[in-house]
C-alpha positions as protocol buffer text, in pm:
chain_id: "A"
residue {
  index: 1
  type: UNK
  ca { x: 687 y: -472 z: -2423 }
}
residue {
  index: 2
  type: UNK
  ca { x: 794 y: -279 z: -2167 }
}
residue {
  index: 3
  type: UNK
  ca { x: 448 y: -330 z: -1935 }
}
residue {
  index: 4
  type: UNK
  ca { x: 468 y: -690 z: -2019 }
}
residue {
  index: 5
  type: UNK
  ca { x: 854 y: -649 z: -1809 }
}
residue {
  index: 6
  type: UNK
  ca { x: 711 y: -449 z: -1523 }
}
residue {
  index: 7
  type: UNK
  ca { x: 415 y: -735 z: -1538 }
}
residue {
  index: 8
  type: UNK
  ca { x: 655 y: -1016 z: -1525 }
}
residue {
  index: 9
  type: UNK
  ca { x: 927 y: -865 z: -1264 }
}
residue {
  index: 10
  type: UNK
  ca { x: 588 y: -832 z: -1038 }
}
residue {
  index: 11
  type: UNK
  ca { x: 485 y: -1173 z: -1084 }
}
residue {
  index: 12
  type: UNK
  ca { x: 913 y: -1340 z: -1039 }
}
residue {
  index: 13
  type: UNK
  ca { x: 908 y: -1058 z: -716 }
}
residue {
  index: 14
  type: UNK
  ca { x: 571 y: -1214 z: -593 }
}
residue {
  index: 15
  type: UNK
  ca { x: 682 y: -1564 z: -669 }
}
residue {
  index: 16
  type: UNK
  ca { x: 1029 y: -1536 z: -483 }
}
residue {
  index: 17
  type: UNK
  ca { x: 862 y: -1368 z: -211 }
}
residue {
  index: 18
  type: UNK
  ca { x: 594 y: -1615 z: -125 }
}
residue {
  index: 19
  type: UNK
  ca { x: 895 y: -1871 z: -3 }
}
residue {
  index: 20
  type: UNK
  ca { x: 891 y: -1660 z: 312 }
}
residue {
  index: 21
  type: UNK
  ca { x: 512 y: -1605 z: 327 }
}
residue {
  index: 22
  type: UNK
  ca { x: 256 y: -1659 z: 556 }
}
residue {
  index: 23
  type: UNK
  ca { x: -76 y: -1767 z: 448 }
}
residue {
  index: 24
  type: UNK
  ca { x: -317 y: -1447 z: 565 }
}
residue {
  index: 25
  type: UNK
  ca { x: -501 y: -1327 z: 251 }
}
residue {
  index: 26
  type: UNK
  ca { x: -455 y: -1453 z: -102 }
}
residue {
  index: 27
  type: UNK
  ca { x: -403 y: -1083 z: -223 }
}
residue {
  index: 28
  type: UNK
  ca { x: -198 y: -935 z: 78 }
}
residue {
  index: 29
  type: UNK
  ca { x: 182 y: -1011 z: 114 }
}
residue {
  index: 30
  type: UNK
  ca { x: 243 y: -1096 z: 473 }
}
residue {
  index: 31
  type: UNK
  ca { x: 595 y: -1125 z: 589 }
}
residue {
  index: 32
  type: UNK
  ca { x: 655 y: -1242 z: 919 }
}
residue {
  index: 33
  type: UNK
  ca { x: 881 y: -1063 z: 1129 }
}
residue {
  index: 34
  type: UNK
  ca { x: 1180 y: -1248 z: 1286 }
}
residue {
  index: 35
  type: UNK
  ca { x: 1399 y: -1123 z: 1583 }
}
residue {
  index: 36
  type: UNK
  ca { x: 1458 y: -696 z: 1579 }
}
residue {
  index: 37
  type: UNK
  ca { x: 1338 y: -413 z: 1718 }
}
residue {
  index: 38
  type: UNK
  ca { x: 1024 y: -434 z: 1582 }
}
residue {
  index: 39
  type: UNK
  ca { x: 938 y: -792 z: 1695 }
}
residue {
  index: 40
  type: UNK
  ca { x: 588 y: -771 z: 1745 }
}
residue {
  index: 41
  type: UNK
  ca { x: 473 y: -441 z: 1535 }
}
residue {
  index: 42
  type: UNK
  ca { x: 301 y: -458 z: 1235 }
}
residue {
  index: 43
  type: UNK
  ca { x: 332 y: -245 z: 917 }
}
residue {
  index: 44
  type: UNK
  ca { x: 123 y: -194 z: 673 }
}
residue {
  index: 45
  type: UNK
  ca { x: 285 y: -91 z: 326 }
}
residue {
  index: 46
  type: UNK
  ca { x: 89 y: 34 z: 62 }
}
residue {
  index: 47
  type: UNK
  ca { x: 176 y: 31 z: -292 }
}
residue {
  index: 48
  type: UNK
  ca { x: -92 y: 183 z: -595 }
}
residue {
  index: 49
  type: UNK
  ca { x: 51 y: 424 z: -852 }
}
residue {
  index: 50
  type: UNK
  ca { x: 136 y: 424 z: -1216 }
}
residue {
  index: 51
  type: UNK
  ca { x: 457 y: 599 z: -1203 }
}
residue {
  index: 52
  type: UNK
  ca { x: 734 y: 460 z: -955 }
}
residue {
  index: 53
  type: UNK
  ca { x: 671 y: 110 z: -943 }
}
residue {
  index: 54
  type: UNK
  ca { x: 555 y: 53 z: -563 }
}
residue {
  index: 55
  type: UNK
  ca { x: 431 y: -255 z: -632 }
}
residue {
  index: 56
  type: UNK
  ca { x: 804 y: -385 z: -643 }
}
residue {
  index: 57
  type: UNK
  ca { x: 952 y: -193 z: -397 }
}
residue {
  index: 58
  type: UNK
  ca { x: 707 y: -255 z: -110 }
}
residue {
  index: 59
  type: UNK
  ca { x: 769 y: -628 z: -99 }
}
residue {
  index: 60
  type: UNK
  ca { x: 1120 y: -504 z: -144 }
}
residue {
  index: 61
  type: UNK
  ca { x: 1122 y: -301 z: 104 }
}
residue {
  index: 62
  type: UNK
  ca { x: 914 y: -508 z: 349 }
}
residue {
  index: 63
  type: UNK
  ca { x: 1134 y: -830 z: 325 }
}
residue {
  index: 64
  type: UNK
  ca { x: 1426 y: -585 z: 472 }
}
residue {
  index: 65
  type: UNK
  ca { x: 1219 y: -485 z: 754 }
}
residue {
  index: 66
  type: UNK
  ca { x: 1101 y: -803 z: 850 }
}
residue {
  index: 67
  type: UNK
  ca { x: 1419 y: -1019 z: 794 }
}
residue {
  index: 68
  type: UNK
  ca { x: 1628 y: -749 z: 945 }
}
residue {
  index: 69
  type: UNK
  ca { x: 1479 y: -584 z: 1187 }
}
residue {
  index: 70
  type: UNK
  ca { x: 1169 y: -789 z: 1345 }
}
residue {
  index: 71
  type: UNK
  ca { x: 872 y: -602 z: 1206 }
}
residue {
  index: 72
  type: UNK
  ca { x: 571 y: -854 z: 1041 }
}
residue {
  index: 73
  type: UNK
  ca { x: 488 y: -629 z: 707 }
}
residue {
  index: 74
  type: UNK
  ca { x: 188 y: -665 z: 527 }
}
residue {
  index: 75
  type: UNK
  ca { x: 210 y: -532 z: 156 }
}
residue {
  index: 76
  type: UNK
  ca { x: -151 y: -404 z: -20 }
}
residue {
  index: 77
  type: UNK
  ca { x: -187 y: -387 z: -375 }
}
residue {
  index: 78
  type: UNK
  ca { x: -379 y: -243 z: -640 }
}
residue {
  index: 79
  type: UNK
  ca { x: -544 y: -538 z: -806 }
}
residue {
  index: 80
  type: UNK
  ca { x: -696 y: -566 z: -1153 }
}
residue {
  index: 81
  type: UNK
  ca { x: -1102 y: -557 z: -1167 }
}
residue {
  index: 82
  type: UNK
  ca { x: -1120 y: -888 z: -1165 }
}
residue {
  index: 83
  type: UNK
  ca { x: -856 y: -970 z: -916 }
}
residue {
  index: 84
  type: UNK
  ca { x: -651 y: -1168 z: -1107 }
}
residue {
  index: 85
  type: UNK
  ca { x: -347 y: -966 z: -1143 }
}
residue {
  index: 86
  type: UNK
  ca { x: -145 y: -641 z: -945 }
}
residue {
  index: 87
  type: UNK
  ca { x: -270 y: -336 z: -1184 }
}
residue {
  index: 88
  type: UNK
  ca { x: -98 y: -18 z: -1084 }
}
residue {
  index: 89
  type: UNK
  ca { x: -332 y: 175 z: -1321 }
}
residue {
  index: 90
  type: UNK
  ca { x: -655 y: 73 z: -1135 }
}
residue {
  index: 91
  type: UNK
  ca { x: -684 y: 376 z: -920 }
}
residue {
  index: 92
  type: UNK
  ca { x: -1009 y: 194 z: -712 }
}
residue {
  index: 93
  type: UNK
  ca { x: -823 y: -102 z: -686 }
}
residue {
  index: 94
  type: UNK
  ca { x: -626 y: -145 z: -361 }
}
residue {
  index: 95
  type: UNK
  ca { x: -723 y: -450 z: -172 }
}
residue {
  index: 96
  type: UNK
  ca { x: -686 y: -519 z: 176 }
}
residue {
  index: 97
  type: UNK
  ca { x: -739 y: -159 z: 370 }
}
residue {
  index: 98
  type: UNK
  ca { x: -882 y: -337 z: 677 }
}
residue {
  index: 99
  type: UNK
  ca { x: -537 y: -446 z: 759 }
}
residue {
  index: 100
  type: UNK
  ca { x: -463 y: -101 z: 893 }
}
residue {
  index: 101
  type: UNK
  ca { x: -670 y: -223 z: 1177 }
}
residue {
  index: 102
  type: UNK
  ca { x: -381 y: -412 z: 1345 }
}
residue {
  index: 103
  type: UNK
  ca { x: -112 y: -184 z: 1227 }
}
residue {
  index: 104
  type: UNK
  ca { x: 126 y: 8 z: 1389 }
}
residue {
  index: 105
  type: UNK
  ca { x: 249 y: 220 z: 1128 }
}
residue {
  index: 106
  type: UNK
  ca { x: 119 y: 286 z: 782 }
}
residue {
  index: 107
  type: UNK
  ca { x: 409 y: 356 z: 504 }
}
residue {
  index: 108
  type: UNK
  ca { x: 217 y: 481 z: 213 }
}
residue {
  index: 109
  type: UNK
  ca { x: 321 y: 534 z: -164 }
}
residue {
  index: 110
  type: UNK
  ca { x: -7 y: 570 z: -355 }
}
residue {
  index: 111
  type: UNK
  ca { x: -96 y: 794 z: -625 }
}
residue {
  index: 112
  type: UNK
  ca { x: -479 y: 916 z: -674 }
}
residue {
  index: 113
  type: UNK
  ca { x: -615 y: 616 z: -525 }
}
residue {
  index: 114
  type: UNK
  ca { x: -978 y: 655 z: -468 }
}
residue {
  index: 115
  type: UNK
  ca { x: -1053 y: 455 z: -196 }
}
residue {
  index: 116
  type: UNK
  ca { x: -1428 y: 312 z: -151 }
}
residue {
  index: 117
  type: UNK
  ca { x: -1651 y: 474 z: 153 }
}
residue {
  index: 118
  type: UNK
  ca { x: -1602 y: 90 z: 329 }
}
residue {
  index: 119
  type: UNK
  ca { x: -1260 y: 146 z: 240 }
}
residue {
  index: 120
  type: UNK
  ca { x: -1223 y: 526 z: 370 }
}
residue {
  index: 121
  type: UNK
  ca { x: -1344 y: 364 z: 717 }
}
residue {
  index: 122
  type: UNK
  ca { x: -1020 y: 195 z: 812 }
}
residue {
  index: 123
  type: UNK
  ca { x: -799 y: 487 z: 689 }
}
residue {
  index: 124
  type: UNK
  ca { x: -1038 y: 762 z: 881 }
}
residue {
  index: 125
  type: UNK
  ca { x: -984 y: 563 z: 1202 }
}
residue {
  index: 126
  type: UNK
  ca { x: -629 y: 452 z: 1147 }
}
residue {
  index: 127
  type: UNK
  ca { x: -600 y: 879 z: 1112 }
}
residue {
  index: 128
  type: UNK
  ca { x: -817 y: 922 z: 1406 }
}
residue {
  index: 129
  type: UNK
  ca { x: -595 y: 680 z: 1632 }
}
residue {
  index: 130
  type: UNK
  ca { x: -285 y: 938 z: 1579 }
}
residue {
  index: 131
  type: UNK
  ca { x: -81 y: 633 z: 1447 }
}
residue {
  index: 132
  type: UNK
  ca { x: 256 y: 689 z: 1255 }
}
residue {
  index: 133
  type: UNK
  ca { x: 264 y: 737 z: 880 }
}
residue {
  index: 134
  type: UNK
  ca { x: 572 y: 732 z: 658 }
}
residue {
  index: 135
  type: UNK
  ca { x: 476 y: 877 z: 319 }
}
residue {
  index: 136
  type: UNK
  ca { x: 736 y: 795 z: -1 }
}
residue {
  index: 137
  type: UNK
  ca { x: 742 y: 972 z: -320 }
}
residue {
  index: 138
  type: UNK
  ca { x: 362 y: 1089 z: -445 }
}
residue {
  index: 139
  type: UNK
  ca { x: 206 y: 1050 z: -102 }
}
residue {
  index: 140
  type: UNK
  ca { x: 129 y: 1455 z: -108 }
}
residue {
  index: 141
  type: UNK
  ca { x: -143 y: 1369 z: -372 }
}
residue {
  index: 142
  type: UNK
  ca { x: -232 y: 958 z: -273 }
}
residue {
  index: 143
  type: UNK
  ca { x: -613 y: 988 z: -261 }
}
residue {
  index: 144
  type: UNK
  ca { x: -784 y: 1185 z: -522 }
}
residue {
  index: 145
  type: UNK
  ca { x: -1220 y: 1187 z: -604 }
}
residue {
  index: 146
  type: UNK
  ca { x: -1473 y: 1303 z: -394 }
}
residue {
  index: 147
  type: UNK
  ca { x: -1468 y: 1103 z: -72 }
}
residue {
  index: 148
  type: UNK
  ca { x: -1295 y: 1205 z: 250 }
}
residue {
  index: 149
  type: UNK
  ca { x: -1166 y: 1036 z: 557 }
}
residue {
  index: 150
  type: UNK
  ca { x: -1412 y: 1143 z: 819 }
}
residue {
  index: 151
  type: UNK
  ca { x: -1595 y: 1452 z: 807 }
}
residue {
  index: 152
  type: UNK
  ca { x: -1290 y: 1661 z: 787 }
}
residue {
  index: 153
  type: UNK
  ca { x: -988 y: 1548 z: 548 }
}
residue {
  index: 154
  type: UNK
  ca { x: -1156 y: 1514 z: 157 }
}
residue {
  index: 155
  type: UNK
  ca { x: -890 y: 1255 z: -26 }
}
residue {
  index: 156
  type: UNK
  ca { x: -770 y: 1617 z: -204 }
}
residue {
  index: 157
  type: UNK
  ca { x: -637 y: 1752 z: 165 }
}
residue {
  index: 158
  type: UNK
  ca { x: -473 y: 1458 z: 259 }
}
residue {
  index: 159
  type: UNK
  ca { x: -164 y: 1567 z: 161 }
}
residue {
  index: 160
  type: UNK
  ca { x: -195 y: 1910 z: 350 }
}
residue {
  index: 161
  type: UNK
  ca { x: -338 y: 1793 z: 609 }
}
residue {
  index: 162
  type: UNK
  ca { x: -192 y: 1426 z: 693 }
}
residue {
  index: 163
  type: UNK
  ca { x: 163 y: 1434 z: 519 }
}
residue {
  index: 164
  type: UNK
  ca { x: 196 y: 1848 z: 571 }
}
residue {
  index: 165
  type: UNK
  ca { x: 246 y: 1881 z: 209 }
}
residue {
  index: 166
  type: UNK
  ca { x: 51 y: 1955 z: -113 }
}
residue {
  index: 167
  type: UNK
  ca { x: 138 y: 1788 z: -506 }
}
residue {
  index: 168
  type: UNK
  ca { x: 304 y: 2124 z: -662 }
}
């Protein structure tokens, strides 16, 4: 009962949301920025873990900073195998990575997300472009498996190494 409430608060946060939409990628929400300080800057929030519900705070949070302060955000989401529906659970299933090649600042609050090598790409050169990144809640231990961003950051050290703090 209680995952069929998290399901359905997704899907009524999802359906409110997409009145202020614009059409980019069926399984990215895009939020257009309106007049603010960040008029003009992207960010790219990133939701994916099965314990503090990012996949209804990011659009949350994202409407804020677009509405209020100018910034077009662009919410990823883990997705089911299939596609059909947002499945925090499916640790492989974040859609939409290549989106951090426009970005301006990544705001990340995954949890063991394993990333494909494709996938790995984008993040490795978003890393290697020195752009900002605002971690939230598990992002000490986002990535986990046996890929790595580059040759030098495994998915294990990037909280060490990228958010200067290890999961406990």
């Amino acid at each position: 009962m209680k995952d069929l409430a998290h399901f359905l608060v997704c899907i009524l946060t999802l359906s409110v949301s997409s009145l202020f939409l614009c059409a980019d990628d069926s399984k990215i929400l895009t939020l257009k920025g309106k007049s603010g300080p960040g008029n003009g800057k992207t960010i790219v929030l990133v939701s994916g873990d099965e314990e503090y519900r990012t996949e209804e705070s990011m659009p949350m949070l994202a409407k804020i900073l677009a509405e209020k302060h100018g910034f077009t955000c662009k919410v990823l989401f883990a997705w089911d195998i299939t596609e059909k529906y947002i499945d925090p659970n499916n640790q492989t299933g974040v859609i939409g990575w290549n989106h951090l090649e426009d970005a301006d600042l990544m705001l990340i609050g995954t949890r063991f997300r394993k990333p494909s090598e494709e996938d790995a790409v984008y993040i490795t050169n978003f890393l290697n472009a020195g752009k900002p990144i605002v971690g939230i809640r598990t992002s000490t231990h986002a990535f986990n498996g046996s890929g790595s961003f580059g040759e030098k950051i495994s998915y294990g050290q990037f909280g060490p190494m990228v958010m200067g703090e290890g999961w406990v």
